[in-house]
Amino acid sequence: MDFGFGSQDDSFRGEARAWLRDHVGGTTDRREWERELGAAGWIGLGWPEDGYGNRRATLTQQVAWAEEYARSQAPPRSGHIGENLLAPTLVAHGTPEQKSRFLPPIARGEELWCQGYSEPGAGSDLAGVRTTAVRDAPHGYRITGQKIWTSLAHEADWCFVLARTDPASQRHHGLTFLLVPMDQPGRIEVRPIRQLTGTSEFNEVFFDGATARAEHVVAAEGEGWRVAMSLLGFERGVSTLAQQIGFARELGEVVGAAVATGAADDPVVRDRLVRQWAELRAMRWNALRTLGGSGDAGAPSVAKLLWGRWHQRLGELAMQVRGAAGAAGPADWSSAAPYELDPFQHLFLFGRADTIYGGSDEIQRTIIAERVLGLPKEPRGPKG
């Protein structure tokens, strides 16, 4: 598409920049920050419908907001799963009652969501989910199973869950997309997963007879695969450009460290730094080229392959420019703080997951091979 910013976009950008300047740093509570964003109408800019407490914004204005948000170093979002994944899905497939019930609280920043897709035996192979949802008339469904790598489940009020409602079904048949309240003591348990960085952004979620109301099925029973694939199509676009603002800041810090330590005097290091810069520019232009496009099955996979490995290489480069000092923590060990990391160490360790979460590199290449290039599908082993 022909992408460019006009005078109205510049005015919108100025409004966003001024608001962020006045409000960033005012609160450290992530829930309170979501409510603050919602009260000012900054949630739901990209929704194809307004009237739910959100303001409408053009695609270029959404980019302007996302870029200014990243530049302001505002707090990480807790509500992005509901805003950017569930809300567009409800707009496309939900009933009027579902939209009226769930979109306003998301727009106000009052209800947070998590995504119940991956399972221990079906991480990248989403069609292999085994979590079951049994109809319990007249109340709805009872859900039993386990989800894993569930971001922000420890904070979420609701979870959209892909579950198997037809026990005789296989693969992508017989799946249903359910909206499940997380406040069900004894029926839902959330266990944080500690990572290499010592933090726990991801969780295991165990469902033991958790309930979901019949009117909270999106589309219809058995149509979960269609809804789930539609939702995955929203994991692209504007957020990628905002992500690159953060990448550019990290790259700048690595360049600064290379100069300070003398590592930049090494021609091999200089070559790697320039290559990282050039690849980041290429990623930006690719994101702009595909922004707003539809029907390109390979675009999200190409974008994920590009940024995942790029960010991993940046972490490796950050440790290289630090040299031997990169192996030492920023503070002396103590029982109160046994696992302290500096920003470069955190970048390096967390980056090991970049080529796994959000769809592993192997899965992205398979999508490109089968859906874009038309190559034969990967053979599957015998059942059982």
mmCIF file of C-alpha atoms in Angstrom:
data_model
loop_
_atom_site.group_PDB
_atom_site.id
_atom_site.type_symbol
_atom_site.label_atom_id
_atom_site.label_comp_id
_atom_site.label_asym_id
_atom_site.label_seq_id
_atom_site.Cartn_x
_atom_site.Cartn_y
_atom_site.Cartn_z
ATOM 1 C CA MET A 1 0.000 0.000 0.000
ATOM 2 C CA ASP A 2 1.042 3.640 -0.431
ATOM 3 C CA PHE A 3 1.899 4.572 3.149
ATOM 4 C CA GLY A 4 2.546 8.098 4.350
ATOM 5 C CA PHE A 5 1.675 10.507 7.164
ATOM 6 C CA GLY A 6 -0.463 13.587 6.490
ATOM 7 C CA SER A 7 -1.162 16.753 8.452
ATOM 8 C CA GLN A 8 -4.023 15.146 10.402
ATOM 9 C CA ASP A 9 -1.690 12.316 11.394
ATOM 10 C CA ASP A 10 0.900 14.831 12.596
ATOM 11 C CA SER A 11 -1.749 16.555 14.701
ATOM 12 C CA PHE A 12 -2.858 13.222 16.147
ATOM 13 C CA ARG A 13 0.763 12.320 16.885
ATOM 14 C CA GLY A 14 1.239 15.614 18.703
ATOM 15 C CA GLU A 15 -1.834 14.970 20.855
ATOM 16 C CA ALA A 16 -0.611 11.474 21.695
ATOM 17 C CA ARG A 17 2.902 12.700 22.523
ATOM 18 C CA ALA A 18 1.574 15.453 24.797
ATOM 19 C CA TRP A 19 -0.773 13.099 26.648
ATOM 20 C CA LEU A 20 1.960 10.514 27.189
ATOM 21 C CA ARG A 21 4.385 13.188 28.385
ATOM 22 C CA ASP A 22 1.869 14.294 31.006
ATOM 23 C CA HIS A 23 0.848 10.830 32.194
ATOM 24 C CA VAL A 24 3.762 8.387 31.852
ATOM 25 C CA GLY A 25 5.382 7.901 35.237
ATOM 26 C CA GLY A 26 2.277 8.853 37.163
ATOM 27 C CA THR A 27 1.482 5.301 38.245
ATOM 28 C CA THR A 28 3.406 2.048 38.470
ATOM 29 C CA ASP A 29 0.316 -0.141 38.894
ATOM 30 C CA ARG A 30 -0.398 -1.796 35.542
ATOM 31 C CA ARG A 31 -4.130 -2.159 36.125
ATOM 32 C CA GLU A 32 -4.441 1.480 37.086
ATOM 33 C CA TRP A 33 -2.470 2.422 33.954
ATOM 34 C CA GLU A 34 -4.903 0.466 31.774
ATOM 35 C CA ARG A 35 -7.825 2.330 33.331
ATOM 36 C CA GLU A 36 -6.013 5.619 32.734
ATOM 37 C CA LEU A 37 -5.525 4.774 29.063
ATOM 38 C CA GLY A 38 -9.156 3.746 28.791
ATOM 39 C CA ALA A 39 -10.487 6.917 30.410
ATOM 40 C CA ALA A 40 -8.630 8.969 27.784
ATOM 41 C CA GLY A 41 -9.946 6.808 24.919
ATOM 42 C CA TRP A 42 -6.577 5.383 23.868
ATOM 43 C CA ILE A 43 -7.717 1.736 23.916
ATOM 44 C CA GLY A 44 -9.332 0.256 20.827
ATOM 45 C CA LEU A 45 -7.991 2.679 18.208
ATOM 46 C CA GLY A 46 -7.711 -0.122 15.670
ATOM 47 C CA TRP A 47 -11.138 -1.645 16.190
ATOM 48 C CA PRO A 48 -13.257 -1.594 13.057
ATOM 49 C CA GLU A 49 -16.192 -0.354 15.157
ATOM 50 C CA ASP A 50 -16.526 2.486 17.664
ATOM 51 C CA GLY A 51 -19.199 3.310 20.175
ATOM 52 C CA TYR A 52 -17.766 1.116 22.923
ATOM 53 C CA GLY A 53 -15.907 3.866 24.724
ATOM 54 C CA ASN A 54 -13.071 3.917 22.210
ATOM 55 C CA ARG A 55 -12.126 6.552 19.656
ATOM 56 C CA ARG A 56 -11.693 5.755 15.964
ATOM 57 C CA ALA A 57 -8.299 6.290 14.349
ATOM 58 C CA THR A 58 -7.019 5.752 10.834
ATOM 59 C CA LEU A 59 -4.309 3.196 10.190
ATOM 60 C CA THR A 60 -1.624 5.887 10.018
ATOM 61 C CA GLN A 61 -2.879 7.390 13.290
ATOM 62 C CA GLN A 62 -2.701 3.966 14.934
ATOM 63 C CA VAL A 63 0.934 3.752 13.819
ATOM 64 C CA ALA A 64 1.603 7.234 15.209
ATOM 65 C CA TRP A 65 0.113 6.282 18.595
ATOM 66 C CA ALA A 66 2.040 2.995 18.752
ATOM 67 C CA GLU A 67 5.333 4.688 17.885
ATOM 68 C CA GLU A 68 4.857 7.501 20.396
ATOM 69 C CA TYR A 69 3.882 4.989 23.071
ATOM 70 C CA ALA A 70 7.108 3.073 22.478
ATOM 71 C CA ARG A 71 9.220 6.229 22.416
ATOM 72 C CA SER A 72 7.742 7.453 25.710
ATOM 73 C CA GLN A 73 8.844 4.193 27.397
ATOM 74 C CA ALA A 74 5.364 3.873 28.873
ATOM 75 C CA PRO A 75 4.603 0.776 30.997
ATOM 76 C CA PRO A 76 4.179 -2.583 29.244
ATOM 77 C CA ARG A 77 0.538 -3.170 28.370
ATOM 78 C CA SER A 78 -1.536 -5.661 30.332
ATOM 79 C CA GLY A 79 -4.619 -5.189 28.167
ATOM 80 C CA HIS A 80 -3.181 -5.749 24.704
ATOM 81 C CA ILE A 81 -4.495 -9.326 24.406
ATOM 82 C CA GLY A 82 -8.075 -8.209 24.937
ATOM 83 C CA GLU A 83 -7.681 -5.053 22.868
ATOM 84 C CA ASN A 84 -5.759 -6.394 19.869
ATOM 85 C CA LEU A 85 -6.800 -10.053 19.696
ATOM 86 C CA LEU A 86 -10.152 -10.728 21.339
ATOM 87 C CA ALA A 87 -11.904 -7.468 20.471
ATOM 88 C CA PRO A 88 -11.408 -7.686 16.682
ATOM 89 C CA THR A 89 -12.438 -11.349 16.882
ATOM 90 C CA LEU A 90 -15.690 -10.453 18.642
ATOM 91 C CA VAL A 91 -16.332 -7.714 16.106
ATOM 92 C CA ALA A 92 -15.943 -10.297 13.324
ATOM 93 C CA HIS A 93 -17.671 -13.304 14.910
ATOM 94 C CA GLY A 94 -19.412 -12.263 18.131
ATOM 95 C CA THR A 95 -23.096 -11.663 18.773
ATOM 96 C CA PRO A 96 -24.393 -8.158 19.538
ATOM 97 C CA GLU A 97 -24.813 -9.252 23.150
ATOM 98 C CA GLN A 98 -21.187 -10.446 23.344
ATOM 99 C CA LYS A 99 -19.915 -7.170 21.897
ATOM 100 C CA SER A 100 -21.995 -5.109 24.316
ATOM 101 C CA ARG A 101 -20.872 -7.215 27.272
ATOM 102 C CA PHE A 102 -17.132 -7.480 26.609
ATOM 103 C CA LEU A 103 -15.951 -4.590 24.407
ATOM 104 C CA PRO A 104 -16.770 -1.660 26.758
ATOM 105 C CA PRO A 105 -14.839 -3.105 29.754
ATOM 106 C CA ILE A 106 -11.848 -3.754 27.480
ATOM 107 C CA ALA A 107 -12.033 -0.188 26.157
ATOM 108 C CA ARG A 108 -12.193 1.152 29.712
ATOM 109 C CA GLY A 109 -9.183 -0.936 30.741
ATOM 110 C CA GLU A 110 -11.246 -2.687 33.416
ATOM 111 C CA GLU A 111 -11.093 -6.337 32.296
ATOM 112 C CA LEU A 112 -7.877 -8.100 31.291
ATOM 113 C CA TRP A 113 -7.668 -11.180 29.091
ATOM 114 C CA CYS A 114 -5.308 -14.076 28.424
ATOM 115 C CA GLN A 115 -5.145 -16.565 25.556
ATOM 116 C CA GLY A 116 -5.795 -20.278 26.202
ATOM 117 C CA TYR A 117 -4.340 -21.904 23.087
ATOM 118 C CA SER A 118 -1.047 -23.795 23.599
ATOM 119 C CA GLU A 119 -0.909 -27.048 25.536
ATOM 120 C CA PRO A 120 1.971 -29.303 26.658
ATOM 121 C CA GLY A 121 1.238 -31.658 23.753
ATOM 122 C CA ALA A 122 0.023 -29.000 21.330
ATOM 123 C CA GLY A 123 2.256 -25.970 21.510
ATOM 124 C CA SER A 124 2.933 -25.178 17.868
ATOM 125 C CA ASP A 125 0.434 -27.795 16.658
ATOM 126 C CA LEU A 126 -2.728 -25.956 17.653
ATOM 127 C CA ALA A 127 -5.030 -28.510 16.019
ATOM 128 C CA GLY A 128 -3.832 -31.097 18.539
ATOM 129 C CA VAL A 129 -5.482 -29.516 21.597
ATOM 130 C CA ARG A 130 -6.882 -31.993 24.107
ATOM 131 C CA THR A 131 -8.589 -29.682 26.610
ATOM 132 C CA THR A 132 -12.247 -30.711 26.641
ATOM 133 C CA ALA A 133 -15.460 -28.772 27.120
ATOM 134 C CA VAL A 134 -18.496 -30.882 27.931
ATOM 135 C CA ARG A 135 -21.992 -29.434 27.574
ATOM 136 C CA ASP A 136 -23.662 -29.134 30.968
ATOM 137 C CA ALA A 137 -27.182 -28.059 30.039
ATOM 138 C CA PRO A 138 -28.748 -25.667 30.740
ATOM 139 C CA HIS A 139 -25.805 -23.821 32.286
ATOM 140 C CA GLY A 140 -23.128 -24.130 29.600
ATOM 141 C CA TYR A 141 -19.865 -26.087 29.554
ATOM 142 C CA ARG A 142 -17.436 -27.687 31.971
ATOM 143 C CA ILE A 143 -13.799 -27.416 30.883
ATOM 144 C CA THR A 144 -11.033 -29.834 31.821
ATOM 145 C CA GLY A 145 -7.419 -29.725 30.662
ATOM 146 C CA GLN A 146 -4.202 -27.731 30.738
ATOM 147 C CA LYS A 147 -2.889 -24.724 28.849
ATOM 148 C CA ILE A 148 0.720 -23.576 28.884
ATOM 149 C CA TRP A 149 2.807 -20.489 28.003
ATOM 150 C CA THR A 150 -0.258 -18.414 28.864
ATOM 151 C CA SER A 151 0.910 -14.809 29.016
ATOM 152 C CA LEU A 152 -0.473 -12.700 31.865
ATOM 153 C CA ALA A 153 -2.793 -15.455 33.126
ATOM 154 C CA HIS A 154 -1.851 -14.461 36.684
ATOM 155 C CA GLU A 155 -3.379 -11.003 36.069
ATOM 156 C CA ALA A 156 -6.259 -11.843 33.727
ATOM 157 C CA ASP A 157 -9.962 -11.656 34.557
ATOM 158 C CA TRP A 158 -10.988 -13.736 31.513
ATOM 159 C CA CYS A 159 -9.452 -16.277 29.154
ATOM 160 C CA PHE A 160 -10.539 -17.186 25.642
ATOM 161 C CA VAL A 161 -10.078 -20.940 25.425
ATOM 162 C CA LEU A 162 -9.881 -23.270 22.448
ATOM 163 C CA ALA A 163 -11.340 -26.603 23.616
ATOM 164 C CA ARG A 164 -12.597 -29.833 22.089
ATOM 165 C CA THR A 165 -16.365 -30.186 22.410
ATOM 166 C CA ASP A 166 -16.713 -33.278 20.197
ATOM 167 C CA PRO A 167 -14.807 -36.151 21.867
ATOM 168 C CA ALA A 168 -14.878 -38.186 18.645
ATOM 169 C CA SER A 169 -13.303 -35.421 16.573
ATOM 170 C CA GLN A 170 -9.712 -35.128 15.416
ATOM 171 C CA ARG A 171 -7.384 -32.304 14.457
ATOM 172 C CA HIS A 172 -9.132 -29.008 13.686
ATOM 173 C CA HIS A 173 -12.642 -30.496 13.711
ATOM 174 C CA GLY A 174 -14.867 -30.391 16.800
ATOM 175 C CA LEU A 175 -13.180 -27.402 18.464
ATOM 176 C CA THR A 176 -15.039 -24.529 20.144
ATOM 177 C CA PHE A 177 -13.956 -21.012 21.135
ATOM 178 C CA LEU A 178 -15.146 -20.215 24.689
ATOM 179 C CA LEU A 179 -14.944 -17.123 26.915
ATOM 180 C CA VAL A 180 -14.075 -18.299 30.418
ATOM 181 C CA PRO A 181 -13.962 -16.256 33.664
ATOM 182 C CA MET A 182 -10.692 -16.820 35.542
ATOM 183 C CA ASP A 183 -12.104 -16.224 39.025
ATOM 184 C CA GLN A 184 -13.067 -19.851 39.748
ATOM 185 C CA PRO A 185 -11.202 -21.028 42.875
ATOM 186 C CA GLY A 186 -10.708 -24.794 42.939
ATOM 187 C CA ARG A 187 -11.591 -25.055 39.264
ATOM 188 C CA ILE A 188 -8.843 -22.917 37.712
ATOM 189 C CA GLU A 189 -5.248 -22.913 38.960
ATOM 190 C CA VAL A 190 -2.510 -20.665 37.567
ATOM 191 C CA ARG A 191 1.130 -21.662 38.066
ATOM 192 C CA PRO A 192 3.847 -19.188 36.955
ATOM 193 C CA ILE A 193 6.725 -20.550 34.849
ATOM 194 C CA ARG A 194 10.103 -19.211 35.943
ATOM 195 C CA GLN A 195 12.353 -18.425 32.986
ATOM 196 C CA LEU A 196 16.101 -18.007 32.466
ATOM 197 C CA THR A 197 15.723 -14.341 33.396
ATOM 198 C CA GLY A 198 14.237 -15.214 36.779
ATOM 199 C CA THR A 199 10.920 -13.611 35.819
ATOM 200 C CA SER A 200 7.574 -15.309 35.185
ATOM 201 C CA GLU A 201 5.642 -13.662 32.363
ATOM 202 C CA PHE A 202 4.204 -17.022 31.239
ATOM 203 C CA ASN A 203 2.034 -19.470 33.131
ATOM 204 C CA GLU A 204 0.519 -22.922 33.201
ATOM 205 C CA VAL A 205 -3.265 -22.911 33.587
ATOM 206 C CA PHE A 206 -5.143 -25.975 34.853
ATOM 207 C CA PHE A 207 -8.900 -26.311 34.284
ATOM 208 C CA ASP A 208 -10.677 -28.780 36.567
ATOM 209 C CA GLY A 209 -14.362 -28.546 35.711
ATOM 210 C CA ALA A 210 -14.211 -24.789 35.086
ATOM 211 C CA THR A 211 -17.477 -23.388 33.768
ATOM 212 C CA ALA A 212 -18.300 -21.286 30.728
ATOM 213 C CA ARG A 213 -21.777 -20.062 29.870
ATOM 214 C CA ALA A 214 -23.453 -21.243 26.678
ATOM 215 C CA GLU A 215 -23.934 -17.661 25.473
ATOM 216 C CA HIS A 216 -20.168 -17.159 25.735
ATOM 217 C CA VAL A 217 -19.401 -19.455 22.809
ATOM 218 C CA VAL A 218 -18.063 -17.324 19.943
ATOM 219 C CA ALA A 219 -19.598 -18.150 16.534
ATOM 220 C CA ALA A 220 -20.988 -21.641 17.256
ATOM 221 C CA GLU A 221 -20.019 -24.951 18.793
ATOM 222 C CA GLY A 222 -17.566 -26.747 16.514
ATOM 223 C CA GLU A 223 -16.422 -23.572 14.749
ATOM 224 C CA GLY A 224 -13.516 -22.889 17.070
ATOM 225 C CA TRP A 225 -10.838 -23.536 14.480
ATOM 226 C CA ARG A 226 -12.251 -20.916 12.110
ATOM 227 C CA VAL A 227 -12.458 -18.360 14.910
ATOM 228 C CA ALA A 228 -8.985 -19.220 16.229
ATOM 229 C CA MET A 229 -7.392 -18.810 12.791
ATOM 230 C CA SER A 230 -9.197 -15.500 12.339
ATOM 231 C CA LEU A 231 -7.791 -14.290 15.657
ATOM 232 C CA LEU A 232 -4.235 -15.258 14.718
ATOM 233 C CA GLY A 233 -4.566 -13.008 11.672
ATOM 234 C CA PHE A 234 -4.741 -9.997 14.002
ATOM 235 C CA GLU A 235 -1.261 -10.739 15.454
ATOM 236 C CA ARG A 236 0.476 -8.472 12.950
ATOM 237 C CA GLY A 237 0.702 -4.899 11.716
ATOM 238 C CA VAL A 238 0.796 -1.811 13.888
ATOM 239 C CA SER A 239 2.289 -3.523 16.950
ATOM 240 C CA THR A 240 5.256 -4.655 14.849
ATOM 241 C CA LEU A 241 6.205 -1.054 14.080
ATOM 242 C CA ALA A 242 5.985 -0.083 17.745
ATOM 243 C CA GLN A 243 8.112 -3.097 18.644
ATOM 244 C CA GLN A 244 10.794 -1.826 16.271
ATOM 245 C CA ILE A 245 11.007 1.458 18.166
ATOM 246 C CA GLY A 246 12.064 -0.541 21.213
ATOM 247 C CA PHE A 247 14.488 -2.563 19.094
ATOM 248 C CA ALA A 248 16.099 0.646 17.806
ATOM 249 C CA ARG A 249 16.573 1.879 21.383
ATOM 250 C CA GLU A 250 18.222 -1.413 22.369
ATOM 251 C CA LEU A 251 20.475 -1.301 19.309
ATOM 252 C CA GLY A 252 21.525 2.236 20.198
ATOM 253 C CA GLU A 253 22.500 1.069 23.674
ATOM 254 C CA VAL A 254 24.569 -1.781 22.232
ATOM 255 C CA VAL A 255 26.331 0.626 19.855
ATOM 256 C CA GLY A 256 27.073 2.957 22.772
ATOM 257 C CA ALA A 257 28.525 0.080 24.782
ATOM 258 C CA ALA A 258 30.646 -1.024 21.817
ATOM 259 C CA VAL A 259 32.164 2.450 21.585
ATOM 260 C CA ALA A 260 32.681 2.730 25.343
ATOM 261 C CA THR A 261 34.414 -0.651 25.667
ATOM 262 C CA GLY A 262 36.485 -0.296 22.497
ATOM 263 C CA ALA A 263 34.759 -3.284 20.915
ATOM 264 C CA ALA A 264 33.773 -1.049 17.994
ATOM 265 C CA ASP A 265 37.441 -0.923 16.968
ATOM 266 C CA ASP A 266 37.080 -4.539 15.856
ATOM 267 C CA PRO A 267 36.023 -4.550 12.171
ATOM 268 C CA VAL A 268 34.010 -7.743 12.690
ATOM 269 C CA VAL A 269 31.995 -6.102 15.477
ATOM 270 C CA ARG A 270 31.484 -2.974 13.359
ATOM 271 C CA ASP A 271 30.210 -5.145 10.517
ATOM 272 C CA ARG A 272 27.726 -6.855 12.846
ATOM 273 C CA LEU A 273 26.509 -3.515 14.203
ATOM 274 C CA VAL A 274 25.934 -2.129 10.711
ATOM 275 C CA ARG A 275 24.181 -5.322 9.650
ATOM 276 C CA GLN A 276 21.828 -5.110 12.655
ATOM 277 C CA TRP A 277 21.008 -1.491 11.756
ATOM 278 C CA ALA A 278 20.386 -2.299 8.076
ATOM 279 C CA GLU A 279 18.195 -5.309 8.887
ATOM 280 C CA LEU A 280 16.128 -3.253 11.316
ATOM 281 C CA ARG A 281 15.484 -0.676 8.579
ATOM 282 C CA ALA A 282 14.493 -3.479 6.211
ATOM 283 C CA MET A 283 12.054 -4.848 8.800
ATOM 284 C CA ARG A 284 10.433 -1.430 9.120
ATOM 285 C CA TRP A 285 9.902 -1.071 5.397
ATOM 286 C CA ASN A 286 8.558 -4.604 5.175
ATOM 287 C CA ALA A 287 6.087 -3.856 7.980
ATOM 288 C CA LEU A 288 4.954 -0.673 6.225
ATOM 289 C CA ARG A 289 4.630 -2.556 2.938
ATOM 290 C CA THR A 290 2.316 -5.186 4.423
ATOM 291 C CA LEU A 291 0.446 -2.904 6.851
ATOM 292 C CA GLY A 292 -3.281 -3.046 6.274
ATOM 293 C CA GLY A 293 -2.962 -5.797 3.712
ATOM 294 C CA SER A 294 -5.176 -8.874 3.732
ATOM 295 C CA GLY A 295 -5.051 -12.294 2.186
ATOM 296 C CA ASP A 296 -1.267 -12.616 2.437
ATOM 297 C CA ALA A 297 -0.921 -15.818 4.421
ATOM 298 C CA GLY A 298 2.846 -15.529 4.594
ATOM 299 C CA ALA A 299 3.199 -11.927 5.827
ATOM 300 C CA PRO A 300 2.883 -12.637 9.593
ATOM 301 C CA SER A 301 5.250 -15.606 9.321
ATOM 302 C CA VAL A 302 7.866 -13.617 7.390
ATOM 303 C CA ALA A 303 7.677 -10.798 9.948
ATOM 304 C CA LYS A 304 8.064 -13.231 12.866
ATOM 305 C CA LEU A 305 11.060 -14.934 11.260
ATOM 306 C CA LEU A 306 12.721 -11.579 10.626
ATOM 307 C CA TRP A 307 12.349 -10.020 14.060
ATOM 308 C CA GLY A 308 12.756 -13.169 16.165
ATOM 309 C CA ARG A 309 16.208 -14.087 14.906
ATOM 310 C CA TRP A 310 17.250 -10.420 14.622
ATOM 311 C CA HIS A 311 16.494 -9.813 18.301
ATOM 312 C CA GLN A 312 18.309 -12.980 19.280
ATOM 313 C CA ARG A 313 21.414 -11.876 17.371
ATOM 314 C CA LEU A 314 21.226 -8.461 19.081
ATOM 315 C CA GLY A 315 21.381 -10.162 22.482
ATOM 316 C CA GLU A 316 24.400 -12.185 21.361
ATOM 317 C CA LEU A 317 26.064 -9.017 20.072
ATOM 318 C CA ALA A 318 25.338 -7.204 23.343
ATOM 319 C CA MET A 319 27.240 -9.857 25.259
ATOM 320 C CA GLN A 320 30.095 -9.796 22.742
ATOM 321 C CA VAL A 321 30.694 -6.062 23.142
ATOM 322 C CA ARG A 322 30.659 -6.453 26.935
ATOM 323 C CA GLY A 323 33.373 -9.074 26.792
ATOM 324 C CA ALA A 324 34.278 -10.916 29.986
ATOM 325 C CA ALA A 325 32.374 -8.335 32.057
ATOM 326 C CA GLY A 326 29.162 -9.691 30.578
ATOM 327 C CA ALA A 327 29.518 -12.823 32.679
ATOM 328 C CA ALA A 328 29.361 -10.921 35.977
ATOM 329 C CA GLY A 329 26.125 -9.710 37.542
ATOM 330 C CA PRO A 330 25.456 -6.036 38.290
ATOM 331 C CA ALA A 331 25.498 -6.576 42.065
ATOM 332 C CA ASP A 332 27.166 -8.852 44.587
ATOM 333 C CA TRP A 333 25.237 -12.026 45.319
ATOM 334 C CA SER A 334 23.021 -12.043 48.372
ATOM 335 C CA SER A 335 20.264 -14.303 49.620
ATOM 336 C CA ALA A 336 17.808 -11.412 49.215
ATOM 337 C CA ALA A 337 18.762 -10.858 45.551
ATOM 338 C CA PRO A 338 20.240 -14.111 44.232
ATOM 339 C CA TYR A 339 19.428 -13.511 40.578
ATOM 340 C CA GLU A 340 20.293 -9.992 39.440
ATOM 341 C CA LEU A 341 20.765 -9.275 35.717
ATOM 342 C CA ASP A 342 21.795 -6.123 33.913
ATOM 343 C CA PRO A 343 19.812 -5.038 30.806
ATOM 344 C CA PHE A 344 22.192 -6.707 28.325
ATOM 345 C CA GLN A 345 22.130 -9.999 30.209
ATOM 346 C CA HIS A 346 18.341 -9.879 30.324
ATOM 347 C CA LEU A 347 18.229 -9.115 26.583
ATOM 348 C CA PHE A 348 20.477 -12.082 25.835
ATOM 349 C CA LEU A 349 18.678 -14.609 28.036
ATOM 350 C CA PHE A 350 15.101 -13.563 27.238
ATOM 351 C CA GLY A 351 16.000 -13.479 23.543
ATOM 352 C CA ARG A 352 16.511 -17.244 23.556
ATOM 353 C CA ALA A 353 12.705 -17.518 23.536
ATOM 354 C CA ASP A 354 12.214 -15.104 20.604
ATOM 355 C CA THR A 355 12.339 -17.897 18.031
ATOM 356 C CA ILE A 356 9.901 -20.071 20.031
ATOM 357 C CA TYR A 357 7.004 -18.065 21.473
ATOM 358 C CA GLY A 358 4.355 -16.695 19.118
ATOM 359 C CA GLY A 359 4.988 -19.636 16.801
ATOM 360 C CA SER A 360 8.403 -21.257 16.488
ATOM 361 C CA ASP A 361 10.643 -20.592 13.482
ATOM 362 C CA GLU A 362 10.032 -24.151 12.283
ATOM 363 C CA ILE A 363 6.266 -23.599 12.265
ATOM 364 C CA GLN A 364 6.619 -20.253 10.453
ATOM 365 C CA ARG A 365 8.711 -21.879 7.726
ATOM 366 C CA THR A 366 6.142 -24.656 7.370
ATOM 367 C CA ILE A 367 3.356 -22.075 6.948
ATOM 368 C CA ILE A 368 5.327 -20.270 4.238
ATOM 369 C CA ALA A 369 6.183 -23.539 2.491
ATOM 370 C CA GLU A 370 2.651 -24.941 2.478
ATOM 371 C CA ARG A 371 0.392 -21.875 2.269
ATOM 372 C CA VAL A 372 2.525 -19.549 0.143
ATOM 373 C CA LEU A 373 4.837 -21.708 -1.949
ATOM 374 C CA GLY A 374 2.358 -24.563 -2.303
ATOM 375 C CA LEU A 375 4.850 -27.257 -1.338
ATOM 376 C CA PRO A 376 3.571 -30.691 -0.225
ATOM 377 C CA LYS A 377 2.450 -30.869 3.375
ATOM 378 C CA GLU A 378 4.809 -32.354 5.915
ATOM 379 C CA PRO A 379 4.072 -36.094 6.325
ATOM 380 C CA ARG A 380 2.657 -37.172 9.659
ATOM 381 C CA GLY A 381 3.576 -40.322 11.533
ATOM 382 C CA PRO A 382 1.110 -43.168 12.158
ATOM 383 C CA LYS A 383 -1.637 -42.589 14.708
ATOM 384 C CA GLY A 384 -0.762 -43.551 18.237
#
